[in-house]
Amino acid sequence: MRTKFMKQTAALFALALALGSGNLLYGQQADTKSKELLNAMTNVNGGYQKIAAKKDVQFTYIYDNMDKGRDVSTERHIFNGEQSWGSYEEHKRNVLPNQKGLAVQSLVDGKPELTLDGKPITDQKALDGTVFLRKVNFYWFTMMYKLKDPGTNYKYLGTESVDDITYDKVSLTYDADITKKEKNDEYILYFNPDTHLIDLFYFSLPDWGINDPILKMTLAYEIIDGIYLTTLRESYGPNEQGEYLLNGRYTFKDIKFNNGFKGKDFRL
């Protein structure tokens, strides 16, 4: 019994060391250079443990797709369990775009709920959209802290010069056996050699029929309550000539951590 206890203790200690040193976790694949870049970034932003220590967050999210419409929501997320809630004061793009009124979404323990002016919406397509948006809104806010999630696969792609900065490029794909998702996004991440942060990336969006990482996203950071956050993202898509044109601007503002939210608070 003592030997078994000692082995368990040693295993837990080894895991704690791995977490503390920023090593990749079980279920990840990465070459040596990719590991170095990811660990350098984690040394700067503190990794998921640092943002999760804030317990929860509330912020205003302005999702502006230019001529395609805009959504404005108050977002609330709990880091442990990734519980999510959003109240849409303006919803002309992704949430009931042809209907007026206050739209509220929630995703608690995997169960989606949606109301319009307090009345439940049971349409399956709208509920599926709720699941998608609750997950993707949480991901965009925490992305730079989730790059070591299980199921992530990395491959170093060399360097590329963009606006006089020579970036290290890394491909990110996901193992479907671990993520349990039928469709997984792909990314090409650009690591800044000076800040060790990611300034831009290309990505796919298979849920919208874009299966190759041809969309471009640029990032601007702020440090809020000690946390590096990409408070402004701008997306670009290629036209028929291959030129990239701005097609979206996404802003996080009025960010407040540690609000004391509970999952039950998000039920509609």
Short mmCIF file of N, CA, C and O in Angstrom, two decimals, residues 151-199:
data_model
loop_
_atom_site.label_atom_id
_atom_site.label_comp_id
_atom_site.label_asym_id
_atom_site.label_seq_id
_atom_site.Cartn_x
_atom_site.Cartn_y
_atom_site.Cartn_z
N GLY A 151 -5.14 17.67 -27.45
CA GLY A 151 -5.64 17.51 -28.81
C GLY A 151 -5.04 18.47 -29.80
O GLY A 151 -5.34 18.41 -31.00
N THR A 152 -4.17 19.38 -29.34
CA THR A 152 -3.53 20.34 -30.24
C THR A 152 -2.26 19.75 -30.84
O THR A 152 -1.46 19.12 -30.14
N ASN A 153 -2.08 19.95 -32.13
CA ASN A 153 -0.90 19.46 -32.84
C ASN A 153 -0.21 20.63 -33.52
O ASN A 153 -0.85 21.42 -34.21
N TYR A 154 1.10 20.73 -33.34
CA TYR A 154 1.85 21.86 -33.85
C TYR A 154 2.99 21.42 -34.77
O TYR A 154 3.64 20.39 -34.53
N LYS A 155 3.22 22.23 -35.81
CA LYS A 155 4.33 21.98 -36.73
C LYS A 155 4.96 23.31 -37.11
O LYS A 155 4.26 24.23 -37.57
N TYR A 156 6.26 23.42 -36.93
CA TYR A 156 6.97 24.65 -37.26
C TYR A 156 7.08 24.80 -38.77
O TYR A 156 7.44 23.86 -39.48
N LEU A 157 6.77 26.01 -39.27
CA LEU A 157 6.72 26.25 -40.71
C LEU A 157 7.80 27.21 -41.20
O LEU A 157 7.78 27.61 -42.36
N GLY A 158 8.73 27.60 -40.33
CA GLY A 158 9.77 28.54 -40.75
C GLY A 158 9.40 29.97 -40.42
O GLY A 158 8.57 30.25 -39.56
N THR A 159 9.99 30.92 -41.13
CA THR A 159 9.78 32.33 -40.85
C THR A 159 9.17 33.05 -42.05
O THR A 159 9.23 32.57 -43.18
N GLU A 160 8.58 34.20 -41.75
CA GLU A 160 8.03 35.06 -42.80
C GLU A 160 8.09 36.50 -42.31
O GLU A 160 7.75 36.80 -41.16
N SER A 161 8.50 37.40 -43.20
CA SER A 161 8.59 38.82 -42.85
C SER A 161 7.27 39.52 -43.17
O SER A 161 6.77 39.44 -44.29
N VAL A 162 6.71 40.19 -42.16
CA VAL A 162 5.47 40.95 -42.32
C VAL A 162 5.68 42.31 -41.66
O VAL A 162 5.97 42.38 -40.46
N ASP A 163 5.55 43.38 -42.42
CA ASP A 163 5.73 44.73 -41.88
C ASP A 163 7.04 44.87 -41.11
O ASP A 163 7.08 45.39 -39.98
N ASP A 164 8.10 44.38 -41.71
CA ASP A 164 9.47 44.51 -41.18
C ASP A 164 9.71 43.69 -39.90
O ASP A 164 10.70 43.91 -39.20
N ILE A 165 8.81 42.77 -39.60
CA ILE A 165 9.02 41.86 -38.47
C ILE A 165 9.14 40.44 -39.04
O ILE A 165 8.30 40.01 -39.83
N THR A 166 10.18 39.73 -38.63
CA THR A 166 10.37 38.36 -39.09
C THR A 166 9.71 37.41 -38.08
O THR A 166 10.24 37.20 -36.98
N TYR A 167 8.56 36.89 -38.44
CA TYR A 167 7.77 36.05 -37.56
C TYR A 167 8.14 34.57 -37.71
O TYR A 167 8.49 34.11 -38.79
N ASP A 168 8.03 33.84 -36.60
CA ASP A 168 8.06 32.38 -36.64
C ASP A 168 6.65 31.88 -36.87
O ASP A 168 5.72 32.28 -36.15
N LYS A 169 6.47 31.00 -37.86
CA LYS A 169 5.14 30.50 -38.21
C LYS A 169 4.97 29.06 -37.72
O LYS A 169 5.85 28.23 -37.88
N VAL A 170 3.81 28.80 -37.14
CA VAL A 170 3.51 27.47 -36.61
C VAL A 170 2.11 27.07 -37.04
O VAL A 170 1.16 27.84 -36.89
N SER A 171 1.99 25.86 -37.56
CA SER A 171 0.67 25.31 -37.91
C SER A 171 0.03 24.68 -36.68
O SER A 171 0.69 23.95 -35.93
N LEU A 172 -1.25 24.96 -36.48
CA LEU A 172 -2.03 24.36 -35.39
C LEU A 172 -3.21 23.58 -35.98
O LEU A 172 -4.03 24.16 -36.68
N THR A 173 -3.26 22.30 -35.72
CA THR A 173 -4.41 21.47 -36.06
C THR A 173 -4.86 20.74 -34.80
O THR A 173 -4.16 20.75 -33.78
N TYR A 174 -6.02 20.10 -34.88
CA TYR A 174 -6.57 19.43 -33.71
C TYR A 174 -6.82 17.95 -33.99
O TYR A 174 -7.16 17.57 -35.11
N ASP A 175 -6.64 17.13 -32.96
CA ASP A 175 -6.90 15.70 -33.04
C ASP A 175 -8.38 15.46 -32.73
O ASP A 175 -8.82 15.65 -31.60
N ALA A 176 -9.13 15.06 -33.74
CA ALA A 176 -10.58 14.88 -33.58
C ALA A 176 -10.91 13.80 -32.56
O ALA A 176 -11.98 13.85 -31.93
N ASP A 177 -10.03 12.82 -32.38
CA ASP A 177 -10.29 11.76 -31.39
C ASP A 177 -10.29 12.32 -29.97
O ASP A 177 -10.92 11.75 -29.08
N ILE A 178 -9.59 13.43 -29.78
CA ILE A 178 -9.52 14.04 -28.45
C ILE A 178 -10.55 15.16 -28.31
O ILE A 178 -11.22 15.28 -27.28
N THR A 179 -10.69 15.99 -29.33
CA THR A 179 -11.64 17.09 -29.24
C THR A 179 -13.09 16.62 -29.35
O THR A 179 -14.01 17.31 -28.92
N LYS A 180 -13.28 15.43 -29.96
CA LYS A 180 -14.63 14.86 -30.16
C LYS A 180 -15.50 15.77 -31.03
O LYS A 180 -16.73 15.75 -30.93
N LYS A 181 -14.86 16.55 -31.90
CA LYS A 181 -15.59 17.42 -32.81
C LYS A 181 -15.48 16.89 -34.23
O LYS A 181 -14.41 16.47 -34.66
N GLU A 182 -16.58 16.94 -34.95
CA GLU A 182 -16.59 16.48 -36.33
C GLU A 182 -15.77 17.42 -37.21
O GLU A 182 -15.07 16.98 -38.13
N LYS A 183 -15.85 18.72 -36.92
CA LYS A 183 -15.12 19.71 -37.68
C LYS A 183 -14.20 20.48 -36.74
O LYS A 183 -14.64 20.97 -35.71
N ASN A 184 -12.93 20.57 -37.09
CA ASN A 184 -11.96 21.29 -36.28
C ASN A 184 -11.29 22.38 -37.11
O ASN A 184 -10.94 22.17 -38.27
N ASP A 185 -11.12 23.56 -36.50
CA ASP A 185 -10.46 24.66 -37.18
C ASP A 185 -8.97 24.37 -37.35
O ASP A 185 -8.38 23.57 -36.62
N GLU A 186 -8.36 25.05 -38.31
CA GLU A 186 -6.91 25.01 -38.50
C GLU A 186 -6.38 26.45 -38.44
O GLU A 186 -7.06 27.38 -38.87
N TYR A 187 -5.15 26.58 -37.94
CA TYR A 187 -4.55 27.91 -37.78
C TYR A 187 -3.10 27.90 -38.27
O TYR A 187 -2.43 26.87 -38.22
N ILE A 188 -2.64 29.05 -38.70
CA ILE A 188 -1.21 29.30 -38.90
C ILE A 188 -0.89 30.51 -38.03
O ILE A 188 -1.37 31.63 -38.28
N LEU A 189 -0.12 30.29 -36.97
CA LEU A 189 0.15 31.30 -35.96
C LEU A 189 1.46 32.01 -36.24
O LEU A 189 2.46 31.37 -36.59
N TYR A 190 1.48 33.34 -36.03
CA TYR A 190 2.68 34.15 -36.27
C TYR A 190 3.18 34.68 -34.93
O TYR A 190 2.56 35.57 -34.33
N PHE A 191 4.31 34.15 -34.47
CA PHE A 191 4.89 34.52 -33.18
C PHE A 191 5.87 35.68 -33.35
O PHE A 191 6.80 35.60 -34.14
N ASN A 192 5.65 36.75 -32.57
CA ASN A 192 6.54 37.91 -32.59
C ASN A 192 7.83 37.55 -31.84
O ASN A 192 7.77 37.16 -30.67
N PRO A 193 9.00 37.70 -32.48
CA PRO A 193 10.26 37.28 -31.83
C PRO A 193 10.65 38.17 -30.65
O PRO A 193 11.46 37.75 -29.82
N ASP A 194 10.10 39.37 -30.57
CA ASP A 194 10.45 40.28 -29.48
C ASP A 194 9.52 40.15 -28.28
O ASP A 194 9.97 40.09 -27.13
N THR A 195 8.22 40.12 -28.54
CA THR A 195 7.24 40.03 -27.44
C THR A 195 6.91 38.60 -27.07
O THR A 195 6.37 38.34 -25.99
N HIS A 196 7.15 37.65 -27.99
CA HIS A 196 6.81 36.23 -27.84
C HIS A 196 5.30 35.99 -27.90
O HIS A 196 4.83 34.88 -27.63
N LEU A 197 4.53 37.03 -28.24
CA LEU A 197 3.09 36.90 -28.40
C LEU A 197 2.75 36.67 -29.87
O LEU A 197 3.58 36.85 -30.76
N ILE A 198 1.50 36.29 -30.12
CA ILE A 198 1.03 36.08 -31.49
C ILE A 198 0.37 37.36 -31.97
O ILE A 198 -0.62 37.82 -31.38
N ASP A 199 0.91 37.94 -33.03
CA ASP A 199 0.39 39.20 -33.56
C ASP A 199 -0.71 38.99 -34.59
O ASP A 199 -1.57 39.86 -34.77
#
